[in-house]
Amino acid sequence: MTKQQANWSPYDNNGGSCVAIAGADYCVIAADTRMSTGYNILTREYSKICKLADKCVMASSGFQADVRALQKQLAARHLIYQHQHNKQMSCPAMAQLLSNTLYYKRFFPYYSFNVLGGLDNEGKGCVFTYDAVGSYEKVGYSSQGSGSTLIMPFLDNQLKSPSPLLLPAQDAVTPLVEAEAIDLVKTVFASASERDIYTGDKLELVIINAAGIRREYMELRKD
């Protein structure tokens, strides 16, 4: 008789896709609201987008229990920062904090794949993309999650950012105006939800510009 053993894992992957696009004076961060495990949908109304500061938002896919723990840790660190400095963190500062927080847990990582977007100190859009252990890069656009392998080639085709090896360094922000970027994100998710079973139900978009933060929603396929 073959020996059987329980194959337990502390991690799960709850699926879902996230996208962020930075423009000259705006940033669009979007994610679907489906949360799954295996072939089961746990809920169709789960927001993957978390506001970290007035001009900084994070979208996360992966293991949502770890994502929630990470969000609470960042909120606590940001509160301490506000008490010490009497101001909110800038988006680049929050990007560094997120990297440090993920790297600190590198031997038992937060199983979360994040994109962080917002406005920098000059009011320009910025997007930072991460792996699970804190390696990050400032980019003009990015995607994470179960649909990222479908979404990223499409964004590359439409937006094609300059090589980071070019000197002098080129600006990473995309040439689209805000309305075009929103339409592109909606198209991308409508496409991804056709092929990826973990992406669907509803699209949540967060648009950050000089006027503040606003949210938009779009229905996606529910099967």
PDB file of N, CA, C and O in Angstrom, residues 89-142:
ATOM      1  N   MET A  89       2.593  60.418   2.611  1.00  0.00           N
ATOM      2  CA  MET A  89       3.675  59.907   1.779  1.00  0.00           C
ATOM      3  C   MET A  89       3.417  60.210   0.309  1.00  0.00           C
ATOM      4  O   MET A  89       2.281  60.133  -0.151  1.00  0.00           O
ATOM      5  N   SER A  90       4.474  60.531  -0.406  1.00  0.00           N
ATOM      6  CA  SER A  90       4.366  60.651  -1.862  1.00  0.00           C
ATOM      7  C   SER A  90       4.278  59.250  -2.460  1.00  0.00           C
ATOM      8  O   SER A  90       4.610  58.257  -1.802  1.00  0.00           O
ATOM      9  N   CYS A  91       3.876  59.173  -3.715  1.00  0.00           N
ATOM     10  CA  CYS A  91       3.755  57.871  -4.379  1.00  0.00           C
ATOM     11  C   CYS A  91       5.119  57.155  -4.505  1.00  0.00           C
ATOM     12  O   CYS A  91       5.207  55.966  -4.199  1.00  0.00           O
ATOM     13  N   PRO A  92       6.206  57.845  -4.908  1.00  0.00           N
ATOM     14  CA  PRO A  92       7.509  57.167  -4.955  1.00  0.00           C
ATOM     15  C   PRO A  92       7.985  56.676  -3.579  1.00  0.00           C
ATOM     16  O   PRO A  92       8.611  55.616  -3.486  1.00  0.00           O
ATOM     17  N   ALA A  93       7.676  57.428  -2.521  1.00  0.00           N
ATOM     18  CA  ALA A  93       8.052  56.999  -1.168  1.00  0.00           C
ATOM     19  C   ALA A  93       7.269  55.750  -0.764  1.00  0.00           C
ATOM     20  O   ALA A  93       7.820  54.822  -0.177  1.00  0.00           O
ATOM     21  N   MET A  94       5.969  55.735  -1.097  1.00  0.00           N
ATOM     22  CA  MET A  94       5.143  54.558  -0.812  1.00  0.00           C
ATOM     23  C   MET A  94       5.633  53.349  -1.605  1.00  0.00           C
ATOM     24  O   MET A  94       5.599  52.218  -1.116  1.00  0.00           O
ATOM     25  N   ALA A  95       6.099  53.586  -2.831  1.00  0.00           N
ATOM     26  CA  ALA A  95       6.644  52.503  -3.664  1.00  0.00           C
ATOM     27  C   ALA A  95       7.853  51.858  -2.994  1.00  0.00           C
ATOM     28  O   ALA A  95       7.989  50.635  -2.975  1.00  0.00           O
ATOM     29  N   GLN A  96       8.722  52.694  -2.430  1.00  0.00           N
ATOM     30  CA  GLN A  96       9.905  52.176  -1.729  1.00  0.00           C
ATOM     31  C   GLN A  96       9.505  51.430  -0.460  1.00  0.00           C
ATOM     32  O   GLN A  96      10.056  50.368  -0.142  1.00  0.00           O
ATOM     33  N   LEU A  97       8.526  51.970   0.274  1.00  0.00           N
ATOM     34  CA  LEU A  97       8.044  51.314   1.490  1.00  0.00           C
ATOM     35  C   LEU A  97       7.462  49.935   1.171  1.00  0.00           C
ATOM     36  O   LEU A  97       7.722  48.965   1.894  1.00  0.00           O
ATOM     37  N   LEU A  98       6.689  49.843   0.095  1.00  0.00           N
ATOM     38  CA  LEU A  98       6.105  48.566  -0.304  1.00  0.00           C
ATOM     39  C   LEU A  98       7.204  47.556  -0.641  1.00  0.00           C
ATOM     40  O   LEU A  98       7.142  46.395  -0.235  1.00  0.00           O
ATOM     41  N   SER A  99       8.230  48.015  -1.374  1.00  0.00           N
ATOM     42  CA  SER A  99       9.358  47.146  -1.705  1.00  0.00           C
ATOM     43  C   SER A  99      10.048  46.626  -0.443  1.00  0.00           C
ATOM     44  O   SER A  99      10.318  45.430  -0.314  1.00  0.00           O
ATOM     45  N   ASN A 100      10.313  47.529   0.500  1.00  0.00           N
ATOM     46  CA  ASN A 100      10.971  47.143   1.751  1.00  0.00           C
ATOM     47  C   ASN A 100      10.129  46.146   2.545  1.00  0.00           C
ATOM     48  O   ASN A 100      10.647  45.187   3.121  1.00  0.00           O
ATOM     49  N   THR A 101       8.811  46.401   2.583  1.00  0.00           N
ATOM     50  CA  THR A 101       7.893  45.544   3.343  1.00  0.00           C
ATOM     51  C   THR A 101       7.856  44.133   2.755  1.00  0.00           C
ATOM     52  O   THR A 101       7.876  43.140   3.500  1.00  0.00           O
ATOM     53  N   LEU A 102       7.813  44.036   1.427  1.00  0.00           N
ATOM     54  CA  LEU A 102       7.808  42.729   0.766  1.00  0.00           C
ATOM     55  C   LEU A 102       9.154  42.012   0.952  1.00  0.00           C
ATOM     56  O   LEU A 102       9.197  40.804   1.217  1.00  0.00           O
ATOM     57  N   TYR A 103      10.250  42.753   0.823  1.00  0.00           N
ATOM     58  CA  TYR A 103      11.581  42.150   0.930  1.00  0.00           C
ATOM     59  C   TYR A 103      11.857  41.647   2.345  1.00  0.00           C
ATOM     60  O   TYR A 103      12.526  40.629   2.538  1.00  0.00           O
ATOM     61  N   TYR A 104      11.336  42.342   3.334  1.00  0.00           N
ATOM     62  CA  TYR A 104      11.498  41.958   4.747  1.00  0.00           C
ATOM     63  C   TYR A 104      10.916  40.565   4.990  1.00  0.00           C
ATOM     64  O   TYR A 104      11.403  39.819   5.832  1.00  0.00           O
ATOM     65  N   LYS A 105       9.872  40.216   4.241  1.00  0.00           N
ATOM     66  CA  LYS A 105       9.217  38.907   4.378  1.00  0.00           C
ATOM     67  C   LYS A 105       9.662  37.915   3.292  1.00  0.00           C
ATOM     68  O   LYS A 105       8.937  36.970   2.975  1.00  0.00           O
ATOM     69  N   ARG A 106      10.861  38.100   2.741  1.00  0.00           N
ATOM     70  CA  ARG A 106      11.251  37.309   1.563  1.00  0.00           C
ATOM     71  C   ARG A 106      11.393  35.818   1.857  1.00  0.00           C
ATOM     72  O   ARG A 106      11.278  34.994   0.940  1.00  0.00           O
ATOM     73  N   PHE A 107      11.638  35.410   3.103  1.00  0.00           N
ATOM     74  CA  PHE A 107      11.801  33.980   3.411  1.00  0.00           C
ATOM     75  C   PHE A 107      10.465  33.275   3.682  1.00  0.00           C
ATOM     76  O   PHE A 107      10.412  32.053   3.732  1.00  0.00           O
ATOM     77  N   PHE A 108       9.413  34.044   3.883  1.00  0.00           N
ATOM     78  CA  PHE A 108       8.035  33.510   3.961  1.00  0.00           C
ATOM     79  C   PHE A 108       7.143  34.594   3.360  1.00  0.00           C
ATOM     80  O   PHE A 108       6.433  35.297   4.065  1.00  0.00           O
ATOM     81  N   PRO A 109       7.195  34.757   2.016  1.00  0.00           N
ATOM     82  CA  PRO A 109       6.683  35.982   1.380  1.00  0.00           C
ATOM     83  C   PRO A 109       5.177  36.168   1.482  1.00  0.00           C
ATOM     84  O   PRO A 109       4.419  35.202   1.632  1.00  0.00           O
ATOM     85  N   TYR A 110       4.774  37.441   1.385  1.00  0.00           N
ATOM     86  CA  TYR A 110       3.375  37.739   1.088  1.00  0.00           C
ATOM     87  C   TYR A 110       3.148  37.270  -0.360  1.00  0.00           C
ATOM     88  O   TYR A 110       3.819  37.757  -1.277  1.00  0.00           O
ATOM     89  N   TYR A 111       2.209  36.336  -0.560  1.00  0.00           N
ATOM     90  CA  TYR A 111       1.962  35.833  -1.915  1.00  0.00           C
ATOM     91  C   TYR A 111       1.021  36.808  -2.616  1.00  0.00           C
ATOM     92  O   TYR A 111      -0.137  36.521  -2.880  1.00  0.00           O
ATOM     93  N   SER A 112       1.556  37.996  -2.880  1.00  0.00           N
ATOM     94  CA  SER A 112       0.748  39.038  -3.526  1.00  0.00           C
ATOM     95  C   SER A 112       1.566  39.677  -4.636  1.00  0.00           C
ATOM     96  O   SER A 112       2.772  39.881  -4.495  1.00  0.00           O
ATOM     97  N   PHE A 113       0.880  39.967  -5.741  1.00  0.00           N
ATOM     98  CA  PHE A 113       1.532  40.558  -6.908  1.00  0.00           C
ATOM     99  C   PHE A 113       0.875  41.912  -7.154  1.00  0.00           C
ATOM    100  O   PHE A 113      -0.315  41.984  -7.471  1.00  0.00           O
ATOM    101  N   ASN A 114       1.661  42.958  -6.948  1.00  0.00           N
ATOM    102  CA  ASN A 114       1.098  44.302  -6.823  1.00  0.00           C
ATOM    103  C   ASN A 114       1.491  45.227  -7.965  1.00  0.00           C
ATOM    104  O   ASN A 114       2.592  45.132  -8.505  1.00  0.00           O
ATOM    105  N   VAL A 115       0.561  46.128  -8.298  1.00  0.00           N
ATOM    106  CA  VAL A 115       0.902  47.317  -9.083  1.00  0.00           C
ATOM    107  C   VAL A 115       0.479  48.521  -8.261  1.00  0.00           C
ATOM    108  O   VAL A 115      -0.602  48.533  -7.666  1.00  0.00           O
ATOM    109  N   LEU A 116       1.375  49.500  -8.186  1.00  0.00           N
ATOM    110  CA  LEU A 116       1.107  50.699  -7.397  1.00  0.00           C
ATOM    111  C   LEU A 116       1.109  51.892  -8.347  1.00  0.00           C
ATOM    112  O   LEU A 116       2.021  52.019  -9.176  1.00  0.00           O
ATOM    113  N   GLY A 117       0.084  52.710  -8.275  1.00  0.00           N
ATOM    114  CA  GLY A 117      -0.016  53.846  -9.182  1.00  0.00           C
ATOM    115  C   GLY A 117      -0.464  55.104  -8.467  1.00  0.00           C
ATOM    116  O   GLY A 117      -1.080  55.048  -7.402  1.00  0.00           O
ATOM    117  N   GLY A 118      -0.153  56.237  -9.065  1.00  0.00           N
ATOM    118  CA  GLY A 118      -0.568  57.512  -8.485  1.00  0.00           C
ATOM    119  C   GLY A 118       0.116  58.672  -9.183  1.00  0.00           C
ATOM    120  O   GLY A 118       0.566  58.553 -10.322  1.00  0.00           O
ATOM    121  N   LEU A 119       0.192  59.792  -8.475  1.00  0.00           N
ATOM    122  CA  LEU A 119       0.868  60.990  -9.000  1.00  0.00           C
ATOM    123  C   LEU A 119       2.110  61.263  -8.175  1.00  0.00           C
ATOM    124  O   LEU A 119       2.083  61.132  -6.937  1.00  0.00           O
ATOM    125  N   ASP A 120       3.199  61.645  -8.835  1.00  0.00           N
ATOM    126  CA  ASP A 120       4.424  61.979  -8.103  1.00  0.00           C
ATOM    127  C   ASP A 120       4.373  63.425  -7.605  1.00  0.00           C
ATOM    128  O   ASP A 120       3.332  64.098  -7.707  1.00  0.00           O
ATOM    129  N   ASN A 121       5.488  63.922  -7.083  1.00  0.00           N
ATOM    130  CA  ASN A 121       5.524  65.271  -6.496  1.00  0.00           C
ATOM    131  C   ASN A 121       5.301  66.372  -7.529  1.00  0.00           C
ATOM    132  O   ASN A 121       4.935  67.493  -7.175  1.00  0.00           O
ATOM    133  N   GLU A 122       5.515  66.067  -8.797  1.00  0.00           N
ATOM    134  CA  GLU A 122       5.318  67.053  -9.866  1.00  0.00           C
ATOM    135  C   GLU A 122       3.928  66.942 -10.496  1.00  0.00           C
ATOM    136  O   GLU A 122       3.627  67.670 -11.445  1.00  0.00           O
ATOM    137  N   GLY A 123       3.102  66.022 -10.011  1.00  0.00           N
ATOM    138  CA  GLY A 123       1.759  65.846 -10.560  1.00  0.00           C
ATOM    139  C   GLY A 123       1.704  64.949 -11.784  1.00  0.00           C
ATOM    140  O   GLY A 123       0.666  64.850 -12.429  1.00  0.00           O
ATOM    141  N   LYS A 124       2.828  64.298 -12.120  1.00  0.00           N
ATOM    142  CA  LYS A 124       2.850  63.370 -13.255  1.00  0.00           C
ATOM    143  C   LYS A 124       2.465  61.965 -12.799  1.00  0.00           C
ATOM    144  O   LYS A 124       2.742  61.583 -11.650  1.00  0.00           O
ATOM    145  N   GLY A 125       1.825  61.207 -13.699  1.00  0.00           N
ATOM    146  CA  GLY A 125       1.446  59.844 -13.376  1.00  0.00           C
ATOM    147  C   GLY A 125       2.667  58.951 -13.224  1.00  0.00           C
ATOM    148  O   GLY A 125       3.672  59.126 -13.914  1.00  0.00           O
ATOM    149  N   CYS A 126       2.595  57.998 -12.279  1.00  0.00           N
ATOM    150  CA  CYS A 126       3.681  57.026 -12.126  1.00  0.00           C
ATOM    151  C   CYS A 126       3.094  55.664 -11.760  1.00  0.00           C
ATOM    152  O   CYS A 126       2.091  55.580 -11.055  1.00  0.00           O
ATOM    153  N   VAL A 127       3.703  54.621 -12.285  1.00  0.00           N
ATOM    154  CA  VAL A 127       3.286  53.243 -12.008  1.00  0.00           C
ATOM    155  C   VAL A 127       4.520  52.447 -11.595  1.00  0.00           C
ATOM    156  O   VAL A 127       5.584  52.570 -12.202  1.00  0.00           O
ATOM    157  N   PHE A 128       4.364  51.642 -10.545  1.00  0.00           N
ATOM    158  CA  PHE A 128       5.432  50.753 -10.085  1.00  0.00           C
ATOM    159  C   PHE A 128       4.896  49.331 -10.088  1.00  0.00           C
ATOM    160  O   PHE A 128       3.781  49.091  -9.625  1.00  0.00           O
ATOM    161  N   THR A 129       5.693  48.399 -10.606  1.00  0.00           N
ATOM    162  CA  THR A 129       5.253  47.004 -10.680  1.00  0.00           C
ATOM    163  C   THR A 129       6.202  46.128  -9.869  1.00  0.00           C
ATOM    164  O   THR A 129       7.406  46.410  -9.813  1.00  0.00           O
ATOM    165  N   TYR A 130       5.664  45.090  -9.235  1.00  0.00           N
ATOM    166  CA  TYR A 130       6.388  44.308  -8.215  1.00  0.00           C
ATOM    167  C   TYR A 130       6.313  42.814  -8.469  1.00  0.00           C
ATOM    168  O   TYR A 130       5.365  42.324  -9.079  1.00  0.00           O
ATOM    169  N   ASP A 131       7.320  42.093  -7.929  1.00  0.00           N
ATOM    170  CA  ASP A 131       7.143  40.658  -7.746  1.00  0.00           C
ATOM    171  C   ASP A 131       6.837  40.422  -6.261  1.00  0.00           C
ATOM    172  O   ASP A 131       6.698  41.374  -5.490  1.00  0.00           O
ATOM    173  N   ALA A 132       6.737  39.150  -5.849  1.00  0.00           N
ATOM    174  CA  ALA A 132       6.273  38.852  -4.485  1.00  0.00           C
ATOM    175  C   ALA A 132       7.308  39.193  -3.409  1.00  0.00           C
ATOM    176  O   ALA A 132       6.950  39.308  -2.240  1.00  0.00           O
ATOM    177  N   VAL A 133       8.588  39.358  -3.787  1.00  0.00           N
ATOM    178  CA  VAL A 133       9.615  39.605  -2.772  1.00  0.00           C
ATOM    179  C   VAL A 133      10.231  41.007  -2.869  1.00  0.00           C
ATOM    180  O   VAL A 133      11.326  41.248  -2.383  1.00  0.00           O
ATOM    181  N   GLY A 134       9.514  41.943  -3.490  1.00  0.00           N
ATOM    182  CA  GLY A 134       9.884  43.349  -3.380  1.00  0.00           C
ATOM    183  C   GLY A 134      10.706  43.941  -4.499  1.00  0.00           C
ATOM    184  O   GLY A 134      11.012  45.131  -4.466  1.00  0.00           O
ATOM    185  N   SER A 135      11.107  43.142  -5.490  1.00  0.00           N
ATOM    186  CA  SER A 135      11.802  43.716  -6.637  1.00  0.00           C
ATOM    187  C   SER A 135      10.801  44.569  -7.423  1.00  0.00           C
ATOM    188  O   SER A 135       9.730  44.085  -7.776  1.00  0.00           O
ATOM    189  N   TYR A 136      11.151  45.831  -7.675  1.00  0.00           N
ATOM    190  CA  TYR A 136      10.185  46.705  -8.349  1.00  0.00           C
ATOM    191  C   TYR A 136      10.839  47.593  -9.394  1.00  0.00           C
ATOM    192  O   TYR A 136      12.053  47.758  -9.412  1.00  0.00           O
ATOM    193  N   GLU A 137       9.976  48.105 -10.269  1.00  0.00           N
ATOM    194  CA  GLU A 137      10.445  48.927 -11.385  1.00  0.00           C
ATOM    195  C   GLU A 137       9.416  50.008 -11.670  1.00  0.00           C
ATOM    196  O   GLU A 137       8.203  49.744 -11.615  1.00  0.00           O
ATOM    197  N   LYS A 138       9.889  51.214 -11.966  1.00  0.00           N
ATOM    198  CA  LYS A 138       8.984  52.279 -12.378  1.00  0.00           C
ATOM    199  C   LYS A 138       8.753  52.158 -13.880  1.00  0.00           C
ATOM    200  O   LYS A 138       9.711  52.115 -14.658  1.00  0.00           O
ATOM    201  N   VAL A 139       7.485  52.069 -14.277  1.00  0.00           N
ATOM    202  CA  VAL A 139       7.127  51.839 -15.677  1.00  0.00           C
ATOM    203  C   VAL A 139       5.987  52.781 -16.083  1.00  0.00           C
ATOM    204  O   VAL A 139       5.418  53.475 -15.236  1.00  0.00           O
ATOM    205  N   GLY A 140       5.661  52.798 -17.371  1.00  0.00           N
ATOM    206  CA  GLY A 140       4.542  53.606 -17.849  1.00  0.00           C
ATOM    207  C   GLY A 140       3.218  52.877 -17.742  1.00  0.00           C
ATOM    208  O   GLY A 140       2.160  53.494 -17.653  1.00  0.00           O
ATOM    209  N   TYR A 141       3.291  51.542 -17.769  1.00  0.00           N
ATOM    210  CA  TYR A 141       2.092  50.706 -17.666  1.00  0.00           C
ATOM    211  C   TYR A 141       2.520  49.328 -17.191  1.00  0.00           C
ATOM    212  O   TYR A 141       3.678  48.925 -17.386  1.00  0.00           O
ATOM    213  N   SER A 142       1.605  48.605 -16.550  1.00  0.00           N
ATOM    214  CA  SER A 142       1.928  47.253 -16.104  1.00  0.00           C
ATOM    215  C   SER A 142       0.666  46.465 -15.832  1.00  0.00           C
ATOM    216  O   SER A 142      -0.426  47.031 -15.700  1.00  0.00           O
TER     217      SER A 142
END
